[in-house]
């Protein structure tokens, strides 16, 4: 098989890997294409595992991109900061790949090393000694990077220990998450009757005016009025997923995996009594549960030299 055929066979996996590290379809494409350029120019005499070498080169390019963002002082990109065509491409890739929307938002808040270690090991099943080779460190350090990433993903407060964060998963929290999931599902499906039954009759929806189209009301009262209003926000609702906000169940709206807003829910006696939509705030969100569906499969060993 020719080198170009090997690389093209690996390209879908490399795109999946790069997208989860850099959080952008365009940046992932750029990283993978640059990897191909470097592969063509490299001396492959000592390479024993081409797929693993492709993984190493692509990952290091992604880390370089993330570090360049850090040097420029860039914060995680919000959806408002991204061109509409790029956002559409990110959304299409996210849905096609079935990537966890909430996970992408949180990965954007990790350091480059933490993000790469977590993606390689937890999502692509690369052993830690091989992750260390990619990151040019040792296995102990690679484990620490992935562990810190895991703690951040499951913990809304960086100073809190992981066991304490896990204690927030009480029966009450699980029931509230179920109600939020049901609310979002009904809103996506346009099931107004179901939405009304999920809310208290006197429920109130408030929102930051910066997040609303011109002429929209910052406050809407009554279950029927709130349910009817969801018809005008179908795209945003489609991009909303449950998360924990400061340890409490809520949702993040993240088109293409880029944070837009946080949705705080008040629930009493099994019904939604209040909904507040606020700008996204980093460092307050964690995953409702460990990510298991976003694992694309094991990647080949990144070891490259005989």
mmCIF file of C-alpha atoms in Angstrom:
data_model
loop_
_atom_site.group_PDB
_atom_site.id
_atom_site.type_symbol
_atom_site.label_atom_id
_atom_site.label_comp_id
_atom_site.label_asym_id
_atom_site.label_seq_id
_atom_site.Cartn_x
_atom_site.Cartn_y
_atom_site.Cartn_z
ATOM 1 C CA UNK A 1 0.000 0.000 0.000
ATOM 2 C CA UNK A 2 1.308 3.466 -0.902
ATOM 3 C CA UNK A 3 2.001 6.012 1.824
ATOM 4 C CA UNK A 4 -0.864 8.223 0.644
ATOM 5 C CA UNK A 5 -3.264 5.281 0.927
ATOM 6 C CA UNK A 6 -2.114 4.565 4.487
ATOM 7 C CA UNK A 7 -2.654 8.173 5.456
ATOM 8 C CA UNK A 8 -6.051 8.509 3.793
ATOM 9 C CA UNK A 9 -7.214 5.355 5.580
ATOM 10 C CA UNK A 10 -6.123 6.926 8.871
ATOM 11 C CA UNK A 11 -7.544 10.388 8.109
ATOM 12 C CA UNK A 12 -11.056 9.863 9.639
ATOM 13 C CA UNK A 13 -9.538 8.694 12.930
ATOM 14 C CA UNK A 14 -7.011 11.523 12.917
ATOM 15 C CA UNK A 15 -9.807 14.011 12.302
ATOM 16 C CA UNK A 16 -11.756 12.590 15.262
ATOM 17 C CA UNK A 17 -8.677 12.845 17.456
ATOM 18 C CA UNK A 18 -7.739 16.357 16.337
ATOM 19 C CA UNK A 19 -11.291 17.682 16.635
ATOM 20 C CA UNK A 20 -11.569 16.577 20.235
ATOM 21 C CA UNK A 21 -8.230 18.180 21.082
ATOM 22 C CA UNK A 22 -8.655 21.529 19.299
ATOM 23 C CA UNK A 23 -12.479 21.764 19.374
ATOM 24 C CA UNK A 24 -12.826 23.073 15.826
ATOM 25 C CA UNK A 25 -13.494 21.244 12.568
ATOM 26 C CA UNK A 26 -11.418 23.755 10.582
ATOM 27 C CA UNK A 27 -8.458 23.643 12.974
ATOM 28 C CA UNK A 28 -8.627 19.845 13.024
ATOM 29 C CA UNK A 29 -8.547 19.749 9.222
ATOM 30 C CA UNK A 30 -5.574 22.103 9.204
ATOM 31 C CA UNK A 31 -3.700 19.961 11.745
ATOM 32 C CA UNK A 32 -4.327 16.736 9.854
ATOM 33 C CA UNK A 33 -3.339 18.283 6.522
ATOM 34 C CA UNK A 34 -0.153 19.708 8.045
ATOM 35 C CA UNK A 35 0.563 16.251 9.470
ATOM 36 C CA UNK A 36 0.317 14.835 5.958
ATOM 37 C CA UNK A 37 2.770 17.453 4.693
ATOM 38 C CA UNK A 38 5.246 16.488 7.412
ATOM 39 C CA UNK A 39 4.758 12.796 6.736
ATOM 40 C CA UNK A 40 5.636 13.317 3.094
ATOM 41 C CA UNK A 41 8.823 15.195 4.002
ATOM 42 C CA UNK A 42 9.959 12.795 6.726
ATOM 43 C CA UNK A 43 12.479 9.973 6.654
ATOM 44 C CA UNK A 44 10.340 6.941 7.493
ATOM 45 C CA UNK A 45 13.143 4.390 7.542
ATOM 46 C CA UNK A 46 12.918 3.858 11.321
ATOM 47 C CA UNK A 47 9.123 4.073 11.600
ATOM 48 C CA UNK A 48 7.612 0.707 12.472
ATOM 49 C CA UNK A 49 4.007 1.796 13.006
ATOM 50 C CA UNK A 50 2.702 4.332 10.509
ATOM 51 C CA UNK A 51 -0.700 4.754 12.181
ATOM 52 C CA UNK A 52 0.968 5.395 15.511
ATOM 53 C CA UNK A 53 3.333 7.887 13.948
ATOM 54 C CA UNK A 54 0.423 9.700 12.287
ATOM 55 C CA UNK A 55 -1.198 9.929 15.739
ATOM 56 C CA UNK A 56 1.952 11.353 17.303
ATOM 57 C CA UNK A 57 2.498 13.989 14.617
ATOM 58 C CA UNK A 58 -1.154 15.063 14.584
ATOM 59 C CA UNK A 59 -1.401 15.299 18.372
ATOM 60 C CA UNK A 60 1.745 17.390 18.664
ATOM 61 C CA UNK A 61 0.474 19.784 15.994
ATOM 62 C CA UNK A 62 -2.783 20.142 17.929
ATOM 63 C CA UNK A 63 -0.896 20.870 21.144
ATOM 64 C CA UNK A 64 1.174 23.501 19.332
ATOM 65 C CA UNK A 65 -2.059 25.149 18.168
ATOM 66 C CA UNK A 66 -3.500 25.152 21.705
ATOM 67 C CA UNK A 67 -0.291 26.612 23.132
ATOM 68 C CA UNK A 68 -0.317 29.325 20.483
ATOM 69 C CA UNK A 69 -3.823 30.233 21.602
ATOM 70 C CA UNK A 70 -2.580 30.438 25.195
ATOM 71 C CA UNK A 71 0.303 32.728 24.221
ATOM 72 C CA UNK A 72 -2.160 35.028 22.496
ATOM 73 C CA UNK A 73 -4.249 35.022 25.658
ATOM 74 C CA UNK A 74 -7.281 33.536 23.923
ATOM 75 C CA UNK A 75 -10.129 32.310 26.097
ATOM 76 C CA UNK A 76 -12.227 29.302 25.021
ATOM 77 C CA UNK A 77 -14.189 30.451 21.995
ATOM 78 C CA UNK A 78 -17.848 31.191 22.550
ATOM 79 C CA UNK A 79 -20.285 30.662 19.707
ATOM 80 C CA UNK A 80 -20.660 34.437 19.288
ATOM 81 C CA UNK A 81 -16.948 34.673 18.436
ATOM 82 C CA UNK A 82 -17.150 32.250 15.513
ATOM 83 C CA UNK A 83 -18.196 32.872 11.922
ATOM 84 C CA UNK A 84 -21.549 31.335 11.051
ATOM 85 C CA UNK A 85 -20.122 29.073 8.331
ATOM 86 C CA UNK A 86 -17.465 27.729 10.696
ATOM 87 C CA UNK A 87 -20.071 27.201 13.403
ATOM 88 C CA UNK A 88 -22.244 25.281 10.928
ATOM 89 C CA UNK A 89 -19.278 23.079 9.981
ATOM 90 C CA UNK A 90 -18.506 22.419 13.662
ATOM 91 C CA UNK A 91 -22.146 21.552 14.350
ATOM 92 C CA UNK A 92 -22.362 19.205 11.371
ATOM 93 C CA UNK A 93 -19.149 17.400 12.382
ATOM 94 C CA UNK A 94 -20.243 17.170 16.013
ATOM 95 C CA UNK A 95 -23.554 15.549 15.052
ATOM 96 C CA UNK A 96 -22.032 13.243 12.468
ATOM 97 C CA UNK A 97 -19.377 12.041 14.918
ATOM 98 C CA UNK A 98 -21.845 11.963 17.842
ATOM 99 C CA UNK A 99 -19.392 13.957 19.960
ATOM 100 C CA UNK A 100 -20.479 14.951 23.457
ATOM 101 C CA UNK A 101 -21.424 18.625 23.242
ATOM 102 C CA UNK A 102 -20.849 19.241 26.955
ATOM 103 C CA UNK A 103 -17.516 17.442 26.866
ATOM 104 C CA UNK A 104 -16.211 19.691 24.085
ATOM 105 C CA UNK A 105 -17.148 22.791 26.072
ATOM 106 C CA UNK A 106 -15.253 21.571 29.116
ATOM 107 C CA UNK A 107 -12.250 20.280 27.184
ATOM 108 C CA UNK A 108 -11.759 23.849 26.011
ATOM 109 C CA UNK A 109 -11.026 24.900 29.603
ATOM 110 C CA UNK A 110 -8.215 22.388 30.131
ATOM 111 C CA UNK A 111 -4.513 23.023 29.607
ATOM 112 C CA UNK A 112 -3.115 21.676 26.307
ATOM 113 C CA UNK A 113 -1.346 18.820 28.097
ATOM 114 C CA UNK A 114 -4.422 17.850 30.110
ATOM 115 C CA UNK A 115 -6.631 17.956 27.051
ATOM 116 C CA UNK A 116 -4.293 15.832 24.928
ATOM 117 C CA UNK A 117 -3.678 13.295 27.713
ATOM 118 C CA UNK A 118 -7.394 12.902 28.396
ATOM 119 C CA UNK A 119 -8.350 12.565 24.732
ATOM 120 C CA UNK A 120 -5.573 10.099 23.949
ATOM 121 C CA UNK A 121 -6.074 7.874 26.992
ATOM 122 C CA UNK A 122 -9.717 8.190 28.016
ATOM 123 C CA UNK A 123 -11.272 8.574 24.560
ATOM 124 C CA UNK A 124 -8.808 6.730 22.313
ATOM 125 C CA UNK A 125 -7.515 4.126 24.804
ATOM 126 C CA UNK A 126 -3.824 4.909 24.270
ATOM 127 C CA UNK A 127 -1.770 3.452 27.182
ATOM 128 C CA UNK A 128 -0.100 6.004 29.431
ATOM 129 C CA UNK A 129 3.459 5.048 28.509
ATOM 130 C CA UNK A 130 2.572 5.802 24.899
ATOM 131 C CA UNK A 131 0.731 9.005 25.835
ATOM 132 C CA UNK A 132 3.937 10.030 27.607
ATOM 133 C CA UNK A 133 5.934 9.441 24.404
ATOM 134 C CA UNK A 134 3.574 11.702 22.453
ATOM 135 C CA UNK A 135 3.723 14.442 25.118
ATOM 136 C CA UNK A 136 7.480 14.065 25.594
ATOM 137 C CA UNK A 137 7.136 13.326 29.303
ATOM 138 C CA UNK A 138 7.028 10.271 31.574
ATOM 139 C CA UNK A 139 4.094 7.948 32.314
ATOM 140 C CA UNK A 140 3.611 9.321 35.848
ATOM 141 C CA UNK A 141 3.235 12.861 34.537
ATOM 142 C CA UNK A 142 0.915 11.697 31.761
ATOM 143 C CA UNK A 143 -1.321 10.003 34.341
ATOM 144 C CA UNK A 144 -1.402 13.172 36.443
ATOM 145 C CA UNK A 145 -2.429 15.252 33.434
ATOM 146 C CA UNK A 146 -5.305 12.905 32.600
ATOM 147 C CA UNK A 147 -6.337 12.672 36.260
ATOM 148 C CA UNK A 148 -6.511 16.454 36.608
ATOM 149 C CA UNK A 149 -8.541 16.633 33.414
ATOM 150 C CA UNK A 150 -10.969 14.026 34.734
ATOM 151 C CA UNK A 151 -11.368 15.890 38.009
ATOM 152 C CA UNK A 152 -12.117 19.121 36.162
ATOM 153 C CA UNK A 153 -14.686 17.476 33.898
ATOM 154 C CA UNK A 154 -16.546 16.006 36.869
ATOM 155 C CA UNK A 155 -16.147 18.904 39.249
ATOM 156 C CA UNK A 156 -17.611 22.385 38.875
ATOM 157 C CA UNK A 157 -15.309 23.855 41.519
ATOM 158 C CA UNK A 158 -11.583 23.318 40.864
ATOM 159 C CA UNK A 159 -10.792 23.392 44.584
ATOM 160 C CA UNK A 160 -13.214 20.585 45.374
ATOM 161 C CA UNK A 161 -12.079 16.984 45.537
ATOM 162 C CA UNK A 162 -13.508 14.472 43.078
ATOM 163 C CA UNK A 163 -15.162 12.312 45.804
ATOM 164 C CA UNK A 164 -17.045 15.338 47.124
ATOM 165 C CA UNK A 165 -18.186 16.254 43.622
ATOM 166 C CA UNK A 166 -19.445 12.710 43.137
ATOM 167 C CA UNK A 167 -21.533 13.039 46.275
ATOM 168 C CA UNK A 168 -23.682 15.622 44.485
ATOM 169 C CA UNK A 169 -25.137 12.799 42.407
ATOM 170 C CA UNK A 170 -27.987 12.204 44.857
ATOM 171 C CA UNK A 171 -31.387 10.779 44.043
ATOM 172 C CA UNK A 172 -32.797 14.297 44.029
ATOM 173 C CA UNK A 173 -30.150 15.441 41.540
ATOM 174 C CA UNK A 174 -30.818 12.455 39.276
ATOM 175 C CA UNK A 175 -34.553 13.164 39.316
ATOM 176 C CA UNK A 176 -33.965 16.816 38.469
ATOM 177 C CA UNK A 177 -31.700 15.834 35.574
ATOM 178 C CA UNK A 178 -34.448 13.546 34.265
ATOM 179 C CA UNK A 179 -36.931 16.428 34.356
ATOM 180 C CA UNK A 180 -34.490 18.701 32.512
ATOM 181 C CA UNK A 181 -33.836 16.026 29.906
ATOM 182 C CA UNK A 182 -37.572 15.555 29.435
ATOM 183 C CA UNK A 183 -38.052 19.320 29.131
ATOM 184 C CA UNK A 184 -35.348 19.649 26.469
ATOM 185 C CA UNK A 185 -36.652 16.621 24.558
ATOM 186 C CA UNK A 186 -40.191 18.012 24.506
ATOM 187 C CA UNK A 187 -38.922 21.436 23.423
ATOM 188 C CA UNK A 188 -36.868 19.915 20.593
ATOM 189 C CA UNK A 189 -39.881 17.958 19.425
ATOM 190 C CA UNK A 190 -42.263 20.896 19.661
ATOM 191 C CA UNK A 191 -44.449 19.014 22.149
ATOM 192 C CA UNK A 192 -46.144 22.016 23.753
ATOM 193 C CA UNK A 193 -48.601 19.911 25.755
ATOM 194 C CA UNK A 194 -45.792 17.909 27.324
ATOM 195 C CA UNK A 195 -43.833 21.064 28.122
ATOM 196 C CA UNK A 196 -46.809 22.561 29.963
ATOM 197 C CA UNK A 197 -47.185 19.428 32.079
ATOM 198 C CA UNK A 198 -43.491 19.587 33.036
ATOM 199 C CA UNK A 199 -43.834 23.131 34.414
ATOM 200 C CA UNK A 200 -45.686 24.658 37.305
ATOM 201 C CA UNK A 201 -48.571 26.844 36.043
ATOM 202 C CA UNK A 202 -46.896 29.991 37.370
ATOM 203 C CA UNK A 203 -43.391 29.161 36.119
ATOM 204 C CA UNK A 204 -41.159 32.095 35.156
ATOM 205 C CA UNK A 205 -38.509 32.343 32.433
ATOM 206 C CA UNK A 206 -35.882 35.084 32.755
ATOM 207 C CA UNK A 207 -32.948 35.775 30.456
ATOM 208 C CA UNK A 208 -30.055 38.175 30.017
ATOM 209 C CA UNK A 209 -31.090 40.652 27.348
ATOM 210 C CA UNK A 210 -27.757 40.142 25.565
ATOM 211 C CA UNK A 211 -28.806 36.585 24.729
ATOM 212 C CA UNK A 212 -32.172 37.479 23.238
ATOM 213 C CA UNK A 213 -33.190 38.635 19.761
ATOM 214 C CA UNK A 214 -34.205 42.293 19.520
ATOM 215 C CA UNK A 215 -37.682 42.861 20.866
ATOM 216 C CA UNK A 216 -37.765 39.739 23.042
ATOM 217 C CA UNK A 217 -38.958 39.936 26.625
ATOM 218 C CA UNK A 218 -36.449 39.327 29.389
ATOM 219 C CA UNK A 219 -39.191 37.729 31.474
ATOM 220 C CA UNK A 220 -42.020 35.412 30.473
ATOM 221 C CA UNK A 221 -44.608 34.183 33.000
ATOM 222 C CA UNK A 222 -46.802 31.113 32.870
ATOM 223 C CA UNK A 223 -46.181 27.566 31.672
ATOM 224 C CA UNK A 224 -48.243 27.970 28.494
ATOM 225 C CA UNK A 225 -46.425 31.166 27.457
ATOM 226 C CA UNK A 226 -42.993 29.670 28.144
ATOM 227 C CA UNK A 227 -43.864 26.501 26.229
ATOM 228 C CA UNK A 228 -45.107 28.482 23.253
ATOM 229 C CA UNK A 229 -41.954 30.616 23.255
ATOM 230 C CA UNK A 230 -39.755 27.558 22.724
ATOM 231 C CA UNK A 231 -40.977 27.448 19.112
ATOM 232 C CA UNK A 232 -38.868 30.534 18.383
ATOM 233 C CA UNK A 233 -35.670 29.079 19.859
ATOM 234 C CA UNK A 234 -35.545 25.643 18.218
ATOM 235 C CA UNK A 235 -31.913 25.943 17.062
ATOM 236 C CA UNK A 236 -30.679 26.928 20.508
ATOM 237 C CA UNK A 237 -32.703 24.205 22.184
ATOM 238 C CA UNK A 238 -31.292 21.661 19.743
ATOM 239 C CA UNK A 239 -27.814 22.689 20.924
ATOM 240 C CA UNK A 240 -28.650 22.393 24.647
ATOM 241 C CA UNK A 241 -27.536 19.495 26.863
ATOM 242 C CA UNK A 242 -27.791 18.813 30.599
ATOM 243 C CA UNK A 243 -24.785 19.648 32.792
ATOM 244 C CA UNK A 244 -24.118 20.469 36.421
ATOM 245 C CA UNK A 245 -23.735 24.196 37.083
ATOM 246 C CA UNK A 246 -21.905 24.752 40.365
ATOM 247 C CA UNK A 247 -23.061 21.270 41.315
ATOM 248 C CA UNK A 248 -26.730 21.841 40.455
ATOM 249 C CA UNK A 249 -28.516 20.394 37.422
ATOM 250 C CA UNK A 250 -28.907 22.748 34.483
ATOM 251 C CA UNK A 251 -28.028 22.905 30.803
ATOM 252 C CA UNK A 252 -25.474 24.475 28.504
ATOM 253 C CA UNK A 253 -26.352 25.784 25.051
ATOM 254 C CA UNK A 254 -23.347 25.023 22.843
ATOM 255 C CA UNK A 255 -23.748 25.190 19.051
ATOM 256 C CA UNK A 256 -20.958 23.205 17.469
ATOM 257 C CA UNK A 257 -19.595 22.473 20.932
ATOM 258 C CA UNK A 258 -18.868 26.167 21.608
ATOM 259 C CA UNK A 259 -20.459 27.584 24.753
ATOM 260 C CA UNK A 260 -23.191 30.163 24.308
ATOM 261 C CA UNK A 261 -25.264 30.260 27.482
ATOM 262 C CA UNK A 262 -26.134 28.498 30.713
ATOM 263 C CA UNK A 263 -29.701 27.529 31.560
ATOM 264 C CA UNK A 264 -30.464 27.381 35.277
ATOM 265 C CA UNK A 265 -33.575 25.394 36.225
ATOM 266 C CA UNK A 266 -35.527 25.641 39.468
ATOM 267 C CA UNK A 267 -37.485 22.470 40.143
ATOM 268 C CA UNK A 268 -39.966 21.924 42.942
ATOM 269 C CA UNK A 269 -42.196 18.903 43.534
ATOM 270 C CA UNK A 270 -41.234 17.402 40.191
ATOM 271 C CA UNK A 271 -42.047 20.477 38.091
ATOM 272 C CA UNK A 272 -39.992 23.281 36.626
ATOM 273 C CA UNK A 273 -40.819 26.506 38.459
ATOM 274 C CA UNK A 274 -38.141 28.771 37.035
ATOM 275 C CA UNK A 275 -35.758 29.000 34.071
ATOM 276 C CA UNK A 276 -32.954 31.545 33.945
ATOM 277 C CA UNK A 277 -30.728 31.907 30.867
ATOM 278 C CA UNK A 278 -27.362 33.583 31.472
ATOM 279 C CA UNK A 279 -24.097 34.061 29.568
ATOM 280 C CA UNK A 280 -21.673 31.164 29.842
ATOM 281 C CA UNK A 281 -19.240 31.374 32.747
ATOM 282 C CA UNK A 282 -16.136 29.194 32.642
ATOM 283 C CA UNK A 283 -15.167 27.142 35.663
ATOM 284 C CA UNK A 284 -18.715 26.516 36.855
ATOM 285 C CA UNK A 285 -19.830 23.590 34.702
ATOM 286 C CA UNK A 286 -19.175 19.866 35.065
ATOM 287 C CA UNK A 287 -20.489 16.728 33.419
ATOM 288 C CA UNK A 288 -23.654 15.082 34.674
ATOM 289 C CA UNK A 289 -22.024 11.663 34.301
ATOM 290 C CA UNK A 290 -18.770 10.175 32.985
ATOM 291 C CA UNK A 291 -18.507 10.234 29.192
ATOM 292 C CA UNK A 292 -18.686 6.752 27.691
ATOM 293 C CA UNK A 293 -20.444 7.256 24.354
ATOM 294 C CA UNK A 294 -17.842 9.670 22.998
ATOM 295 C CA UNK A 295 -15.071 7.093 22.782
ATOM 296 C CA UNK A 296 -14.343 6.548 19.068
ATOM 297 C CA UNK A 297 -12.216 3.463 19.687
ATOM 298 C CA UNK A 298 -8.681 2.538 20.515
ATOM 299 C CA UNK A 299 -5.937 4.293 18.626
ATOM 300 C CA UNK A 300 -2.824 2.466 17.470
ATOM 301 C CA UNK A 301 0.332 2.744 19.490
ATOM 302 C CA UNK A 302 2.099 6.076 18.956
ATOM 303 C CA UNK A 303 5.553 4.496 19.328
ATOM 304 C CA UNK A 304 7.447 5.292 16.189
ATOM 305 C CA UNK A 305 11.101 4.258 16.367
ATOM 306 C CA UNK A 306 12.632 0.800 16.262
#
